[in-house]
mmCIF file of C-alpha atoms and ligand atoms in Angstrom:
data_model
loop_
_atom_site.group_PDB
_atom_site.id
_atom_site.type_symbol
_atom_site.label_atom_id
_atom_site.label_comp_id
_atom_site.label_asym_id
_atom_site.label_seq_id
_atom_site.Cartn_x
_atom_site.Cartn_y
_atom_site.Cartn_z
ATOM 1 C CA MET B 1 79.603 112.858 127.078
ATOM 2 C CA LEU B 2 79.116 111.207 123.674
ATOM 3 C CA PRO B 3 81.744 108.592 122.724
ATOM 4 C CA GLY B 4 83.178 110.384 119.663
ATOM 5 C CA ILE B 5 86.319 108.733 118.313
ATOM 6 C CA LYS B 6 85.903 105.785 120.730
ATOM 7 C CA LEU B 7 83.102 104.550 118.447
ATOM 8 C CA PHE B 8 85.843 103.395 116.060
ATOM 9 C CA ASP B 9 87.778 101.409 118.663
ATOM 10 C CA LEU B 10 87.981 97.734 117.636
ATOM 11 C CA THR B 11 90.005 96.462 120.591
ATOM 12 C CA GLY B 12 89.251 92.779 121.120
ATOM 13 C CA ARG B 13 87.093 92.440 118.002
ATOM 14 C CA ALA B 14 87.553 89.415 115.721
ATOM 15 C CA ALA B 15 87.337 89.980 111.972
ATOM 16 C CA ILE B 16 87.353 87.849 108.829
ATOM 17 C CA ILE B 17 88.475 89.551 105.610
ATOM 18 C CA THR B 18 88.025 87.434 102.487
ATOM 19 C CA GLY B 19 90.562 88.053 99.741
ATOM 20 C CA GLY B 20 92.777 89.641 102.380
ATOM 21 C CA SER B 21 96.062 88.659 100.748
ATOM 22 C CA LYS B 22 96.391 91.753 98.573
ATOM 23 C CA GLY B 23 94.818 94.940 97.248
ATOM 24 C CA LEU B 24 91.910 96.531 99.085
ATOM 25 C CA GLY B 25 91.491 93.471 101.340
ATOM 26 C CA THR B 26 94.964 93.886 102.820
ATOM 27 C CA ALA B 27 94.452 97.649 103.182
ATOM 28 C CA MET B 28 91.180 97.141 105.058
ATOM 29 C CA ALA B 29 92.651 94.370 107.230
ATOM 30 C CA ALA B 30 95.512 96.703 108.186
ATOM 31 C CA GLY B 31 92.992 99.463 108.951
ATOM 32 C CA LEU B 32 91.023 97.146 111.242
ATOM 33 C CA ALA B 33 94.198 95.922 112.976
ATOM 34 C CA SER B 34 95.333 99.521 113.490
ATOM 35 C CA ALA B 35 92.081 100.101 115.423
ATOM 36 C CA GLY B 36 92.685 97.029 117.604
ATOM 37 C CA ALA B 37 91.053 94.067 115.816
ATOM 38 C CA ASP B 38 92.410 90.531 115.445
ATOM 39 C CA VAL B 39 92.093 89.490 111.808
ATOM 40 C CA LEU B 40 91.763 86.282 109.822
ATOM 41 C CA LEU B 41 92.699 86.803 106.168
ATOM 42 C CA THR B 42 91.448 84.316 103.615
ATOM 43 C CA SER B 43 92.611 83.923 100.036
ATOM 44 C CA ARG B 44 93.225 81.278 97.435
ATOM 45 C CA ASN B 45 97.000 81.648 97.753
ATOM 46 C CA GLU B 46 98.144 80.764 101.262
ATOM 47 C CA ASP B 47 101.689 82.158 100.902
ATOM 48 C CA GLU B 48 100.430 85.611 99.871
ATOM 49 C CA GLY B 49 97.938 85.547 102.751
ATOM 50 C CA LYS B 50 100.673 84.620 105.233
ATOM 51 C CA ALA B 51 102.927 87.442 104.011
ATOM 52 C CA ALA B 52 100.092 89.980 104.446
ATOM 53 C CA ALA B 53 99.264 88.614 107.918
ATOM 54 C CA GLU B 54 102.922 88.743 109.033
ATOM 55 C CA GLN B 55 103.150 92.377 107.927
ATOM 56 C CA ILE B 56 100.036 93.235 109.947
ATOM 57 C CA VAL B 57 101.418 91.533 113.066
ATOM 58 C CA SER B 58 104.691 93.408 112.705
ATOM 59 C CA ASP B 59 102.964 96.774 112.063
ATOM 60 C CA PHE B 60 100.243 96.627 114.715
ATOM 61 C CA GLY B 61 101.020 93.796 117.155
ATOM 62 C CA HIS B 62 97.553 92.253 117.004
ATOM 63 C CA ARG B 63 96.842 88.691 115.965
ATOM 64 C CA ALA B 64 96.658 88.177 112.201
ATOM 65 C CA LEU B 65 96.174 84.748 110.670
ATOM 66 C CA ALA B 66 95.987 83.566 107.078
ATOM 67 C CA MET B 67 93.974 80.691 105.683
ATOM 68 C CA ARG B 68 93.550 79.249 102.212
ATOM 69 C CA ALA B 69 89.844 79.258 101.323
ATOM 70 C CA ASP B 70 87.834 79.671 98.149
ATOM 71 C CA VAL B 71 84.631 81.681 98.669
ATOM 72 C CA THR B 72 82.895 79.692 95.924
ATOM 73 C CA SER B 73 83.076 76.588 98.130
ATOM 74 C CA GLN B 74 80.468 76.252 100.883
ATOM 75 C CA ASP B 75 82.767 73.831 102.759
ATOM 76 C CA ASP B 76 85.618 76.376 102.667
ATOM 77 C CA CYS B 77 83.346 79.189 103.907
ATOM 78 C CA GLU B 78 82.167 77.040 106.811
ATOM 79 C CA ALA B 79 85.790 76.125 107.598
ATOM 80 C CA VAL B 80 86.707 79.834 107.716
ATOM 81 C CA ALA B 81 83.905 80.584 110.196
ATOM 82 C CA ALA B 82 84.927 77.569 112.301
ATOM 83 C CA ARG B 83 88.601 78.643 112.310
ATOM 84 C CA CYS B 84 87.705 82.174 113.430
ATOM 85 C CA LEU B 85 85.565 80.796 116.275
ATOM 86 C CA ASP B 86 88.326 78.379 117.211
ATOM 87 C CA GLU B 87 91.138 80.949 117.210
ATOM 88 C CA PHE B 88 89.355 84.086 118.429
ATOM 89 C CA GLY B 89 86.251 82.648 120.184
ATOM 90 C CA LYS B 90 83.807 84.752 118.133
ATOM 91 C CA ILE B 91 83.148 86.452 114.808
ATOM 92 C CA ASP B 92 82.371 90.142 115.242
ATOM 93 C CA ILE B 93 83.144 91.307 111.710
ATOM 94 C CA LEU B 94 82.989 89.869 108.201
ATOM 95 C CA VAL B 95 84.354 91.847 105.260
ATOM 96 C CA ASN B 96 83.214 90.160 102.042
ATOM 97 C CA ASN B 97 86.017 91.482 99.865
ATOM 98 C CA ALA B 98 87.113 88.600 97.586
ATOM 99 C CA GLY B 99 86.327 89.400 93.982
ATOM 100 C CA ILE B 100 87.375 88.946 90.377
ATOM 101 C CA ASN B 101 86.788 90.833 87.135
ATOM 102 C CA ILE B 102 86.650 89.381 83.625
ATOM 103 C CA ARG B 103 86.267 92.120 81.022
ATOM 104 C CA GLY B 104 85.204 92.046 77.369
ATOM 105 C CA PRO B 105 82.331 92.466 74.898
ATOM 106 C CA ILE B 106 79.468 90.022 75.402
ATOM 107 C CA ASP B 107 80.061 88.359 72.021
ATOM 108 C CA GLU B 108 83.653 87.556 72.952
ATOM 109 C CA LEU B 109 83.053 86.343 76.510
ATOM 110 C CA THR B 110 82.069 82.757 77.294
ATOM 111 C CA TYR B 111 79.129 81.814 79.469
ATOM 112 C CA GLU B 112 81.625 80.070 81.742
ATOM 113 C CA GLN B 113 83.481 83.379 82.280
ATOM 114 C CA PHE B 114 80.188 85.128 83.082
ATOM 115 C CA GLN B 115 79.312 82.424 85.605
ATOM 116 C CA ASP B 116 82.787 82.440 87.171
ATOM 117 C CA VAL B 117 82.387 86.097 88.075
ATOM 118 C CA GLN B 118 78.921 85.547 89.583
ATOM 119 C CA ARG B 119 80.192 82.531 91.555
ATOM 120 C CA THR B 120 82.986 84.519 93.215
ATOM 121 C CA ASN B 121 81.539 88.017 93.500
ATOM 122 C CA THR B 122 77.920 87.205 94.312
ATOM 123 C CA ASN B 123 77.579 83.588 95.413
ATOM 124 C CA GLY B 124 80.759 83.917 97.505
ATOM 125 C CA VAL B 125 79.279 86.823 99.470
ATOM 126 C CA TRP B 126 76.103 84.840 100.104
ATOM 127 C CA LEU B 127 77.957 81.679 101.162
ATOM 128 C CA MET B 128 80.412 83.427 103.480
ATOM 129 C CA THR B 129 77.607 85.458 105.077
ATOM 130 C CA LYS B 130 75.527 82.311 105.567
ATOM 131 C CA ALA B 131 78.513 80.736 107.356
ATOM 132 C CA VAL B 132 78.951 83.529 109.928
ATOM 133 C CA VAL B 133 75.343 84.527 110.649
ATOM 134 C CA PRO B 134 74.514 81.708 113.135
ATOM 135 C CA SER B 135 77.274 82.748 115.558
ATOM 136 C CA MET B 136 76.538 86.459 115.061
ATOM 137 C CA LYS B 137 72.859 85.837 115.822
ATOM 138 C CA GLU B 138 73.815 83.934 118.963
ATOM 139 C CA ALA B 139 76.048 86.835 120.033
ATOM 140 C CA LYS B 140 73.336 89.364 119.045
ATOM 141 C CA TYR B 141 76.126 91.371 117.414
ATOM 142 C CA GLY B 142 77.797 91.525 114.025
ATOM 143 C CA ARG B 143 79.148 93.800 111.350
ATOM 144 C CA ILE B 144 79.049 92.612 107.739
ATOM 145 C CA VAL B 145 80.602 94.736 105.004
ATOM 146 C CA ASN B 146 80.227 93.792 101.351
ATOM 147 C CA MET B 147 82.582 95.143 98.718
ATOM 148 C CA ALA B 148 80.268 96.193 95.916
ATOM 149 C CA SER B 149 81.489 98.709 93.328
ATOM 150 C CA THR B 150 80.657 101.866 91.452
ATOM 151 C CA LEU B 151 79.685 99.372 88.762
ATOM 152 C CA GLY B 152 76.965 98.042 91.079
ATOM 153 C CA VAL B 153 75.112 101.317 90.562
ATOM 154 C CA VAL B 154 76.228 102.670 87.172
ATOM 155 C CA GLY B 155 77.061 100.851 83.944
ATOM 156 C CA LEU B 156 80.227 100.593 81.853
ATOM 157 C CA SER B 157 80.648 98.844 78.520
ATOM 158 C CA ASN B 158 82.551 95.549 78.345
ATOM 159 C CA ARG B 159 81.757 94.793 81.984
ATOM 160 C CA THR B 160 78.592 92.643 81.865
ATOM 161 C CA PRO B 161 79.872 89.916 84.226
ATOM 162 C CA TYR B 162 81.274 92.319 86.815
ATOM 163 C CA ALA B 163 78.467 94.917 86.732
ATOM 164 C CA THR B 164 75.843 92.163 87.005
ATOM 165 C CA SER B 165 77.613 90.626 90.004
ATOM 166 C CA LYS B 166 78.062 93.936 91.828
ATOM 167 C CA GLY B 167 74.479 95.023 91.177
ATOM 168 C CA ALA B 168 73.468 91.777 92.848
ATOM 169 C CA VAL B 169 75.756 92.518 95.805
ATOM 170 C CA VAL B 170 74.079 95.917 96.226
ATOM 171 C CA GLN B 171 70.642 94.305 96.381
ATOM 172 C CA MET B 172 71.857 91.458 98.600
ATOM 173 C CA THR B 173 73.224 94.079 100.992
ATOM 174 C CA ARG B 174 69.886 95.857 101.179
ATOM 175 C CA ALA B 175 67.947 92.622 101.747
ATOM 176 C CA LEU B 176 70.422 91.395 104.384
ATOM 177 C CA GLY B 177 70.541 94.816 106.026
ATOM 178 C CA LEU B 178 66.804 94.542 106.664
ATOM 179 C CA GLU B 179 66.843 90.844 107.538
ATOM 180 C CA LEU B 180 69.697 91.028 110.057
ATOM 181 C CA ALA B 181 69.047 94.396 111.742
ATOM 182 C CA PRO B 182 66.671 92.901 114.344
ATOM 183 C CA PHE B 183 69.510 90.602 115.490
ATOM 184 C CA GLY B 184 72.014 93.398 116.181
ATOM 185 C CA ILE B 185 73.858 92.616 112.950
ATOM 186 C CA SER B 186 74.480 95.377 110.433
ATOM 187 C CA CYS B 187 75.061 94.679 106.758
ATOM 188 C CA ASN B 188 76.259 97.544 104.551
ATOM 189 C CA ALA B 189 78.334 97.914 101.415
ATOM 190 C CA ILE B 190 81.231 99.972 100.123
ATOM 191 C CA CYS B 191 81.125 101.028 96.476
ATOM 192 C CA PRO B 192 84.721 101.842 95.534
ATOM 193 C CA GLY B 193 85.670 103.635 92.367
ATOM 194 C CA PRO B 194 88.990 102.900 90.623
ATOM 195 C CA PHE B 195 91.869 101.791 92.854
ATOM 196 C CA LEU B 196 95.130 100.617 91.313
ATOM 197 C CA THR B 197 95.196 97.130 92.854
ATOM 198 C CA PRO B 198 96.377 93.903 91.169
ATOM 199 C CA MET B 199 92.832 93.625 89.723
ATOM 200 C CA ASN B 200 93.337 96.777 87.638
ATOM 201 C CA ILE B 201 96.997 96.454 86.671
ATOM 202 C CA PRO B 202 96.100 94.749 83.346
ATOM 203 C CA ILE B 203 94.152 97.847 82.219
ATOM 204 C CA LYS B 204 96.089 100.664 83.860
ATOM 205 C CA ASP B 205 97.748 102.002 80.711
ATOM 206 C CA ASP B 206 95.020 101.646 78.110
ATOM 207 C CA GLU B 207 93.245 104.623 76.584
ATOM 208 C CA GLN B 208 89.712 103.477 77.487
ATOM 209 C CA THR B 209 90.737 103.270 81.161
ATOM 210 C CA LYS B 210 92.205 106.754 81.126
ATOM 211 C CA LYS B 211 89.057 108.173 79.525
ATOM 212 C CA SER B 212 86.116 106.217 80.931
ATOM 213 C CA ILE B 213 87.452 105.149 84.334
ATOM 214 C CA VAL B 214 90.094 107.435 85.803
ATOM 215 C CA GLY B 215 88.788 110.298 83.625
ATOM 216 C CA ALA B 216 85.255 109.703 84.987
ATOM 217 C CA VAL B 217 86.099 110.682 88.541
ATOM 218 C CA ALA B 218 86.188 114.281 89.770
ATOM 219 C CA LEU B 219 89.616 113.766 91.348
ATOM 220 C CA GLU B 220 91.041 112.444 88.024
ATOM 221 C CA ARG B 221 93.300 109.863 89.640
ATOM 222 C CA TRP B 222 93.261 106.344 91.031
ATOM 223 C CA GLY B 223 92.228 105.888 94.668
ATOM 224 C CA GLU B 224 95.091 105.202 97.061
ATOM 225 C CA MET B 225 95.081 102.205 99.388
ATOM 226 C CA GLN B 226 94.596 104.197 102.596
ATOM 227 C CA GLU B 227 91.525 105.856 101.066
ATOM 228 C CA ILE B 228 89.456 102.687 101.534
ATOM 229 C CA GLN B 229 90.318 102.350 105.215
ATOM 230 C CA GLY B 230 88.016 105.070 106.575
ATOM 231 C CA ALA B 231 84.854 103.638 105.022
ATOM 232 C CA ALA B 232 85.784 100.145 106.222
ATOM 233 C CA LEU B 233 86.407 101.392 109.772
ATOM 234 C CA LEU B 234 83.072 103.190 109.791
ATOM 235 C CA LEU B 235 81.080 100.137 108.708
ATOM 236 C CA VAL B 236 82.795 97.551 110.944
ATOM 237 C CA SER B 237 82.654 99.667 114.089
ATOM 238 C CA ASP B 238 80.043 100.780 116.597
ATOM 239 C CA ALA B 239 79.803 103.970 114.542
ATOM 240 C CA ALA B 240 77.597 101.988 112.110
ATOM 241 C CA SER B 241 74.949 101.126 114.718
ATOM 242 C CA TYR B 242 72.190 103.069 112.905
ATOM 243 C CA MET B 243 73.103 101.871 109.408
ATOM 244 C CA ALA B 244 71.304 99.014 107.651
ATOM 245 C CA GLY B 245 71.615 98.127 103.983
ATOM 246 C CA SER B 246 73.505 101.351 103.201
ATOM 247 C CA LEU B 247 75.940 102.000 100.364
ATOM 248 C CA VAL B 248 79.036 104.078 101.102
ATOM 249 C CA THR B 249 80.659 105.336 97.915
ATOM 250 C CA VAL B 250 84.422 105.906 97.855
ATOM 251 C CA ASP B 251 84.724 106.719 94.200
ATOM 252 C CA GLY B 252 86.369 110.123 93.768
ATOM 253 C CA GLY B 253 83.010 111.507 92.605
ATOM 254 C CA TRP B 254 82.207 109.003 89.833
ATOM 255 C CA THR B 255 78.571 108.437 90.886
ATOM 256 C CA ALA B 256 77.955 112.050 91.927
ATOM 257 C CA LYS B 257 77.434 112.886 88.245
HETATM 258 P P1 NAD V 1 92.569 92.108 93.925
HETATM 259 O O1 NAD V 1 92.504 91.312 92.675
HETATM 260 O O2 NAD V 1 93.744 92.956 94.171
HETATM 261 O O3 NAD V 1 92.370 91.144 95.179
HETATM 262 C C1 NAD V 1 91.275 90.273 95.208
HETATM 263 C C2 NAD V 1 91.440 89.301 96.333
HETATM 264 O O4 NAD V 1 90.339 88.366 96.256
HETATM 265 C C3 NAD V 1 92.713 88.475 96.269
HETATM 266 O O5 NAD V 1 93.205 88.284 97.581
HETATM 267 C C4 NAD V 1 92.237 87.134 95.705
HETATM 268 O O6 NAD V 1 93.025 86.041 96.143
HETATM 269 C C5 NAD V 1 90.860 87.058 96.314
HETATM 270 N N1 NAD V 1 89.970 86.134 95.633
HETATM 271 C C6 NAD V 1 89.563 86.165 94.334
HETATM 272 N N2 NAD V 1 88.758 85.118 94.090
HETATM 273 C C7 NAD V 1 88.643 84.435 95.263
HETATM 274 C C8 NAD V 1 87.939 83.284 95.656
HETATM 275 N N3 NAD V 1 87.174 82.567 94.786
HETATM 276 N N4 NAD V 1 88.042 82.878 96.935
HETATM 277 C C9 NAD V 1 88.794 83.562 97.816
HETATM 278 N N5 NAD V 1 89.488 84.661 97.503
HETATM 279 C C10 NAD V 1 89.410 85.085 96.238
HETATM 280 O O7 NAD V 1 91.241 92.976 93.942
HETATM 281 P P2 NAD V 1 90.925 94.375 94.653
HETATM 282 O O8 NAD V 1 91.003 95.413 93.610
HETATM 283 O O9 NAD V 1 91.676 94.506 95.925
HETATM 284 O O10 NAD V 1 89.370 94.159 94.937
HETATM 285 C C11 NAD V 1 88.850 93.816 96.212
HETATM 286 C C12 NAD V 1 87.336 93.942 96.149
HETATM 287 O O11 NAD V 1 86.984 95.295 95.878
HETATM 288 C C13 NAD V 1 86.704 93.098 95.051
HETATM 289 O O12 NAD V 1 85.459 92.602 95.480
HETATM 290 C C14 NAD V 1 86.523 94.091 93.931
HETATM 291 O O13 NAD V 1 85.513 93.724 93.041
HETATM 292 C C15 NAD V 1 86.161 95.337 94.728
HETATM 293 N N6 NAD V 1 86.405 96.572 93.967
HETATM 294 C C16 NAD V 1 87.655 96.907 93.538
HETATM 295 C C17 NAD V 1 87.829 98.090 92.828
HETATM 296 C C18 NAD V 1 89.171 98.532 92.335
HETATM 297 O O14 NAD V 1 89.238 99.534 91.615
HETATM 298 N N7 NAD V 1 90.257 97.875 92.654
HETATM 299 C C19 NAD V 1 86.730 98.915 92.556
HETATM 300 C C20 NAD V 1 85.481 98.536 93.013
HETATM 301 C C21 NAD V 1 85.321 97.368 93.728
#
């Protein structure tokens, strides 16, 4: 008999979710915990991370820890990997979710703002992945999921920092997918469309958002938090064993056009 739904069982798996204190990171962490995983949530704000972790423990009964760590710091990324090994004895799963968005026309943005977005969204993915790969290689097992974006594959005006960073994440995912596959480690990406998380609250009521973002998707609405959980569960589980460098779009049809 083929395993079917058991492919998604994460009992005993240890997962790191960067930027797990809110938004899609918390939703994915809860999804992983609901399937049996122990989770380590990282974020820049320790109190928010702790609140999210406590909710996960109370909802699912698995271990959930929070840690303050900035993905732009190599020392912090290494400390996160060390903490996961210390607490859970292994690192089965890394979800590179931490991200920021600074919007605006190129002539109004500063170079510093452009670089800030690359540092978090692109360099942070590279640094955190570099920190976990040695132990995953030793274990000959790993699941790495990068949060890219619709804007990693299509363009949108006033988004040069973000679209550049997510395009880089798409290509990093493909290169890592190939590089790590021989070691039993999969690396794939999710490309979400618009979800009404804290990242998008500043733009939720403006006309351009209604027309070019929410209006661009076939479902004509924001994604809901539980709608990211299925793609995350697929890519972190044994169900992803024949996937390498793939993009899974969860975008209400934005990129189907
Ligand atoms: P959010 O702003 O709600 O949460 C982002 C999280 O990342 C927070 O926990 C924050 O503390 C953390 N973070 C930011 N910079 C960090 C840093 N330097 N170090 C550590 N943590 C840091 O965002 P979200 O909407 O939940 O987005 C999560 C991911 O999904 C991001 O990578 C984002 O680009 C991507 N994404 C979101 C959408 C969307 O519509 N919300 C669409 C496509 C892709």
